[in-house]
PDB file of C-alpha atoms in Angstrom:
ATOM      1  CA  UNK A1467     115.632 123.550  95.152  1.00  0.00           C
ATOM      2  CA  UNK A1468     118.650 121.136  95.491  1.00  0.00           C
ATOM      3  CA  UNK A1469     118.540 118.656  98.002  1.00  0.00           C
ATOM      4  CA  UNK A1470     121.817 117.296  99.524  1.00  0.00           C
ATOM      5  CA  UNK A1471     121.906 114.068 101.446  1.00  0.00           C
ATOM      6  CA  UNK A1472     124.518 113.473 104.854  1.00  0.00           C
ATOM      7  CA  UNK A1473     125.096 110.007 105.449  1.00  0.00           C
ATOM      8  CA  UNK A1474     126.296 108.245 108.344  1.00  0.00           C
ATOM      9  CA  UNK A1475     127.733 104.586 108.714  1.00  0.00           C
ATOM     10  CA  UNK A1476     128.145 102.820 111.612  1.00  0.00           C
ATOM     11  CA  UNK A1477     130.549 100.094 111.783  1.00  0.00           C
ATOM     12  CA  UNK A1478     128.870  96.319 110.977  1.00  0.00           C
ATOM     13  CA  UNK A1479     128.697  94.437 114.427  1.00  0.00           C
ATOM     14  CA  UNK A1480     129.280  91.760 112.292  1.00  0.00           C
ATOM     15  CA  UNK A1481     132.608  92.519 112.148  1.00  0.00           C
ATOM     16  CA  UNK A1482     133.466  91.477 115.872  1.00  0.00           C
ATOM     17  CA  UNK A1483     131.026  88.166 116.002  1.00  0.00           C
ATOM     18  CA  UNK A1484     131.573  86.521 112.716  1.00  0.00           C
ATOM     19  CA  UNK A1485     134.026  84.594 110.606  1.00  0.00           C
ATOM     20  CA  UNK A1486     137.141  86.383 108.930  1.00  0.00           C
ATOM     21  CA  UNK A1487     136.173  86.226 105.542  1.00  0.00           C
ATOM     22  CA  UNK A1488     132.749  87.880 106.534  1.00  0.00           C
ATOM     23  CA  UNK A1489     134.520  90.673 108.586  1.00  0.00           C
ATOM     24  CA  UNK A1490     136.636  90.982 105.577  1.00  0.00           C
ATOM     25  CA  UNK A1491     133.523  91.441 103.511  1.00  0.00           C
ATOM     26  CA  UNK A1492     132.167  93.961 105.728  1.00  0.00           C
ATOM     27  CA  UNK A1493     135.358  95.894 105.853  1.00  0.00           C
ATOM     28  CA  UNK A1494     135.748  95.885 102.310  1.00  0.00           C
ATOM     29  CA  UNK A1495     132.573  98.532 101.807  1.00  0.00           C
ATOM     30  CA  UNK A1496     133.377 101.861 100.899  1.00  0.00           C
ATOM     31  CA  UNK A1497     132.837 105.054 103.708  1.00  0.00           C
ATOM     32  CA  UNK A1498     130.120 106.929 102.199  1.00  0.00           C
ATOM     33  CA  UNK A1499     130.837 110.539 101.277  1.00  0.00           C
ATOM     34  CA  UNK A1500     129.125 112.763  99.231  1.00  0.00           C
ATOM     35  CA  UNK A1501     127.191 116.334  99.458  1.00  0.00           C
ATOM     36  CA  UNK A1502     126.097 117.342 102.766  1.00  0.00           C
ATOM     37  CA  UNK A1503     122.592 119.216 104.470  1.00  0.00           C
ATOM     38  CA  UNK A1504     120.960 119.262 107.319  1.00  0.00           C
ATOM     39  CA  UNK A1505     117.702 118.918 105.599  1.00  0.00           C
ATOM     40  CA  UNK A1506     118.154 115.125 104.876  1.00  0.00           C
ATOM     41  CA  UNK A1507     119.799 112.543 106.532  1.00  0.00           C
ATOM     42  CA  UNK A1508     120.681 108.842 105.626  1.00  0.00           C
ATOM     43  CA  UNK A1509     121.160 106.896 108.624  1.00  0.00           C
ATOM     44  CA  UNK A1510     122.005 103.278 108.424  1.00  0.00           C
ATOM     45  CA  UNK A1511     121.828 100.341 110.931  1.00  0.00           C
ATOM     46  CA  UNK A1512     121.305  96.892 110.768  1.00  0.00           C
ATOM     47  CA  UNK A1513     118.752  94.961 109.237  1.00  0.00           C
ATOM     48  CA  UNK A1514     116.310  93.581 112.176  1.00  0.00           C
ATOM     49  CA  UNK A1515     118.473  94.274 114.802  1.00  0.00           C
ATOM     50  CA  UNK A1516     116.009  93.796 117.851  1.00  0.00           C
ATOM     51  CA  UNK A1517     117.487  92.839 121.218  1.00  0.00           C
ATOM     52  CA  UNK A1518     121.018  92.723 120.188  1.00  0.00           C
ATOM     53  CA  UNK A1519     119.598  89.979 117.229  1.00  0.00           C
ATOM     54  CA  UNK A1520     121.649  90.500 113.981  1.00  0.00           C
ATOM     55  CA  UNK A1521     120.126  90.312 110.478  1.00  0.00           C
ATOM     56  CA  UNK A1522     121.826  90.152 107.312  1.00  0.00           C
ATOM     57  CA  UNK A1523     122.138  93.638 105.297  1.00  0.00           C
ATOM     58  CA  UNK A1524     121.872  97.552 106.300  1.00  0.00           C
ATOM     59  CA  UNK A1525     118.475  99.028 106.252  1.00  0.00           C
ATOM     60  CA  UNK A1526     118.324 102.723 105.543  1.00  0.00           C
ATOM     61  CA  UNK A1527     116.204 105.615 107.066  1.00  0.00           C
ATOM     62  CA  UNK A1528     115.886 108.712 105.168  1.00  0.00           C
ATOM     63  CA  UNK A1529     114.420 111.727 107.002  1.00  0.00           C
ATOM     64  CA  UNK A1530     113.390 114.967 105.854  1.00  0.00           C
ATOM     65  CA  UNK A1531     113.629 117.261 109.176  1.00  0.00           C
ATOM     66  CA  UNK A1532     111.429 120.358 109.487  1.00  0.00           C
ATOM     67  CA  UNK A1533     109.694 119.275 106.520  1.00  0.00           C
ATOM     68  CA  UNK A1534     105.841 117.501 106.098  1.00  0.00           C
ATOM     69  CA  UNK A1535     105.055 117.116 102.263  1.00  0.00           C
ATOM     70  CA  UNK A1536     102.201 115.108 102.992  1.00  0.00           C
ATOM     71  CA  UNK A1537      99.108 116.376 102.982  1.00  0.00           C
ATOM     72  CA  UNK A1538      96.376 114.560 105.037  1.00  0.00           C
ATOM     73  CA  UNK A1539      93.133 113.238 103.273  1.00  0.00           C
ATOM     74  CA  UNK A1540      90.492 113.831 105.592  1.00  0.00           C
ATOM     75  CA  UNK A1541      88.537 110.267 106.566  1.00  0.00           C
ATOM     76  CA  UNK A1542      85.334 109.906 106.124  1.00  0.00           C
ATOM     77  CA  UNK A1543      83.630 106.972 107.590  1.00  0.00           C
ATOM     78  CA  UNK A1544      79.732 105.690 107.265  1.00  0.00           C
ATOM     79  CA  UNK A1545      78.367 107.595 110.318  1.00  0.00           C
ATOM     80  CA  UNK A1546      79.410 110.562 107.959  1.00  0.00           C
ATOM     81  CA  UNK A1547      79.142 109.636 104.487  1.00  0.00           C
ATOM     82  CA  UNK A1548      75.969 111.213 104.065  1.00  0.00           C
ATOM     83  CA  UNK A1549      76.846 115.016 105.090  1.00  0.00           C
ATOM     84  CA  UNK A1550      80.316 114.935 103.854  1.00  0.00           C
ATOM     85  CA  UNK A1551      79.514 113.026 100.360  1.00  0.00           C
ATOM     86  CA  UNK A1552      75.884 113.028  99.585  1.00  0.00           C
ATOM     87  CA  UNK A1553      74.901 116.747 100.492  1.00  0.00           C
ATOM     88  CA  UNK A1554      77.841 118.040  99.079  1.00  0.00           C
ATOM     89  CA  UNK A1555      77.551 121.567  97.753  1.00  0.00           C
ATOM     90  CA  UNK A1556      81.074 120.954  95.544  1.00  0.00           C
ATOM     91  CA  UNK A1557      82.243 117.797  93.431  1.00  0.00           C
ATOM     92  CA  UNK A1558      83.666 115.104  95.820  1.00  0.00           C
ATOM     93  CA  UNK A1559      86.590 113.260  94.999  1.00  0.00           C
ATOM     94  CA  UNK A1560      86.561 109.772  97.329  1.00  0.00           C
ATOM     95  CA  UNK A1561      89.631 107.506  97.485  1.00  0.00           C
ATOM     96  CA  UNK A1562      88.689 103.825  98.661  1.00  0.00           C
ATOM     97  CA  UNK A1563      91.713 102.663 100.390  1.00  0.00           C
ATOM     98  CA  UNK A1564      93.284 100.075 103.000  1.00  0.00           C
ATOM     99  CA  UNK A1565      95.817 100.334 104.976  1.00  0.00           C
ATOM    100  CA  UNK A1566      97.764  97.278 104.415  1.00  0.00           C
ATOM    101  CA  UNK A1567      97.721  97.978 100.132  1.00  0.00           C
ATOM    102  CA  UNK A1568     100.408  99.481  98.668  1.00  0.00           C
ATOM    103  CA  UNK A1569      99.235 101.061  96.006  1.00  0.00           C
ATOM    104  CA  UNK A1570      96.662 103.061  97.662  1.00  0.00           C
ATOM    105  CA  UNK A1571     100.211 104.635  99.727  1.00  0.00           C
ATOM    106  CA  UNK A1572     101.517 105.513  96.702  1.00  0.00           C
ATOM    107  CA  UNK A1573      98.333 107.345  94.857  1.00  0.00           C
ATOM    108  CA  UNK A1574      97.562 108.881  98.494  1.00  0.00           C
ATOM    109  CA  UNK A1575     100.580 111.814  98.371  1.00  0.00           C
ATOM    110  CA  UNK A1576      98.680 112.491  94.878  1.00  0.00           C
ATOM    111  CA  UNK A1577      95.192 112.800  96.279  1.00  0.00           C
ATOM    112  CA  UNK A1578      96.704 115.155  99.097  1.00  0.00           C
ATOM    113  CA  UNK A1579      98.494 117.480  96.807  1.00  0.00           C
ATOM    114  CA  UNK A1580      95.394 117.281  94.333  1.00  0.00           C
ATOM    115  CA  UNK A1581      93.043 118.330  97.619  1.00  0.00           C
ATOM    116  CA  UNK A1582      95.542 121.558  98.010  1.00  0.00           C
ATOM    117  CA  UNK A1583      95.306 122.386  94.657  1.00  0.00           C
ATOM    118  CA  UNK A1584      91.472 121.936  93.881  1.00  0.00           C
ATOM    119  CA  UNK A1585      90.306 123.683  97.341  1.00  0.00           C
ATOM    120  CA  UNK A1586      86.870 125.536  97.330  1.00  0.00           C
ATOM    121  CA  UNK A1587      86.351 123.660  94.110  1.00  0.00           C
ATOM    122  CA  UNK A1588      86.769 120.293  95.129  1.00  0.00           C
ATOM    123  CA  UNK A1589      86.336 118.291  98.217  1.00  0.00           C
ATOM    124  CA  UNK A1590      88.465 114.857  98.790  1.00  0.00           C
ATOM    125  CA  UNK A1591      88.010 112.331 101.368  1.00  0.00           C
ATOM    126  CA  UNK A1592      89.393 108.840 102.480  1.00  0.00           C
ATOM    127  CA  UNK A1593      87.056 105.602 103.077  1.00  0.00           C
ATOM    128  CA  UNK A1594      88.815 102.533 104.217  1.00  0.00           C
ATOM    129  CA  UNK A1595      87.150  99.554 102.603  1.00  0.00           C
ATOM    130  CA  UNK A1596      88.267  97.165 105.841  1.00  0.00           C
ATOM    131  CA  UNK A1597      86.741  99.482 108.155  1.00  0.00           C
ATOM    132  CA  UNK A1598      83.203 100.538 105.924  1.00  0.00           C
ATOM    133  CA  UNK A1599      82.755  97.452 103.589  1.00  0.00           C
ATOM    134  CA  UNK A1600      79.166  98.281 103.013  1.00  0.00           C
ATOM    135  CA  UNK A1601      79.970 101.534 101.500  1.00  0.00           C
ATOM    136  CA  UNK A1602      82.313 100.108  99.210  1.00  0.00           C
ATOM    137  CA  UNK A1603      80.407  97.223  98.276  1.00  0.00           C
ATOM    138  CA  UNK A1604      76.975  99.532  97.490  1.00  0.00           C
ATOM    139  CA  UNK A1605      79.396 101.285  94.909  1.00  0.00           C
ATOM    140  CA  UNK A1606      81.170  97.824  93.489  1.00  0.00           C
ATOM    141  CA  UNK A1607      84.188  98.499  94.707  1.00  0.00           C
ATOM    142  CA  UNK A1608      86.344  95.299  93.935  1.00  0.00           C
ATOM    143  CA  UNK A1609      89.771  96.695  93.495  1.00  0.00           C
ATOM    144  CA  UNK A1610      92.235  99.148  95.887  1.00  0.00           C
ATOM    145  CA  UNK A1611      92.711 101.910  95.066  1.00  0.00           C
ATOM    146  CA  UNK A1612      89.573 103.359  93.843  1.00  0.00           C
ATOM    147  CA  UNK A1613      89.066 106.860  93.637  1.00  0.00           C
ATOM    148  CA  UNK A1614      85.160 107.674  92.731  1.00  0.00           C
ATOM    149  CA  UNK A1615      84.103 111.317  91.662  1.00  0.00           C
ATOM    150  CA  UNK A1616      80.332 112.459  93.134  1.00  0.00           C
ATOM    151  CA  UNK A1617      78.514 115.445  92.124  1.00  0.00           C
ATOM    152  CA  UNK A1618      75.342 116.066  93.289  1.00  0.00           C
ATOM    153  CA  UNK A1619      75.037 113.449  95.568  1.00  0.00           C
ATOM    154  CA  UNK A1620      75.429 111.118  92.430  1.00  0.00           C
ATOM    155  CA  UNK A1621      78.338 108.686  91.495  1.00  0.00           C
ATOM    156  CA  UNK A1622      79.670 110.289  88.078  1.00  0.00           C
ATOM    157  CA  UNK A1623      83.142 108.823  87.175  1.00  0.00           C
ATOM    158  CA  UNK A1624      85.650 106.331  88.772  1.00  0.00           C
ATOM    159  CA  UNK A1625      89.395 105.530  88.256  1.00  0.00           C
ATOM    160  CA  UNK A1626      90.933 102.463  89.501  1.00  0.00           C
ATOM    161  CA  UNK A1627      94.442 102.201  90.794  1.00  0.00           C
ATOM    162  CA  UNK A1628      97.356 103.570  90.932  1.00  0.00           C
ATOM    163  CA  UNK A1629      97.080 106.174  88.327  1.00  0.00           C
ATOM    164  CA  UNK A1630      99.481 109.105  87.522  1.00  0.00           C
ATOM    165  CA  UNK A1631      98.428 112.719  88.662  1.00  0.00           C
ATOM    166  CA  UNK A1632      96.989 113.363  84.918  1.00  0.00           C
ATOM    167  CA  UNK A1633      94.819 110.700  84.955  1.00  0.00           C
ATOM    168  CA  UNK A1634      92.981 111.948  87.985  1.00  0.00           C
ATOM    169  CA  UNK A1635      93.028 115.582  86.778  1.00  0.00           C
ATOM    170  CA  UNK A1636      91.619 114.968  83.625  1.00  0.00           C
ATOM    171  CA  UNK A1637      88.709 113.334  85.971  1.00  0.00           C
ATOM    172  CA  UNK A1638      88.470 115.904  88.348  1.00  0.00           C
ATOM    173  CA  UNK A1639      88.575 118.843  85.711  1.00  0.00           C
ATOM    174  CA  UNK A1640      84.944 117.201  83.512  1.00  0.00           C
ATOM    175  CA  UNK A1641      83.309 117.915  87.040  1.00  0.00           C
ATOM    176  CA  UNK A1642      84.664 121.514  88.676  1.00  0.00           C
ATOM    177  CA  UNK A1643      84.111 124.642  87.503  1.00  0.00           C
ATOM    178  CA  UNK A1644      86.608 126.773  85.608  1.00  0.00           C
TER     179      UNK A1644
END
């Protein structure tokens, strides 16, 4: 499916409170046109501009409306650990995370989809290392993200960071059935 994208520019207020030659700079961009959808929408606006304070550049919002492509990750936490990992019935896929690491943001869309796909086969769950350091530290976890595979209540394979969608597959597929 083709996506379009509708942009919208507002006017710099830079261009009434500054020098010529920065106006001039500022009226110099080109509009923006292009394909148009309601499905996405570029909206742009000032850099930092928090009570009527100016920053330099345009920062840029794109929105997807009527859409959520994310798929959430169930948490699970030390209180529940046990149940959800440990007793298990199916193969557990665990992604140590935090929230403030990058990384881990950009493998967690993967896990997500991976959940979706793998379901009744495979369970996936979310521990944040910041908030349950003893659980990550009884399995070594040094490094963000980590994504462990259990089966059986037992630790059986681990990848560590941000790893393409095969990588994780070919993990997950030596531990679900067929």
């Amino acid at each position: 499916m083709a996506s379009a994208v509708s942009v919208a520019a507002s006017p710099s207020p830079l261009a009434a409170t500054s020098s010529p030659a920065r106006r001039l700079r500022h009226a110099a961009l080109p509009s923006a046109r292009g394909p148009r959808s309601p499905a996405l929408r570029a909206v742009f606006g000032p850099a930092g501009n928090r009570r009527g304070v100016v920053g330099r550049g345009l920062s840029v919002l794109c929105a997807v409306q009527g859409q959520d492509t994310t798929i959430q990750v169930p948490d699970v936490t030390k209180a529940t650990w046990q149940s959800l990992v440990m007793e298990s019935e199916l193969p557990v896929l665990v992604e140590f995370w935090a929230s403030w690491c990058g990384p881990c943001k950009m493998i967690d869309p993967i896990v997500g989809k991976l959940s979706k796909e793998y379901e009744g086969k495979l369970k996936c769950y979310k521990l944040n290392t910041d908030e349950n350091p003893d659980i990550a530290s009884q399995y070594g976890v040094r490094s963000i993200p980590t994504m462990m595979m259990f089966k059986n209540g037992e630790k059986k394979d681990s990848v560590i960071g941000a790893v393409p969608e095969s990588t994780l597959v070919t993990c997950i597929e030596k531990f679900t059935e067929r």
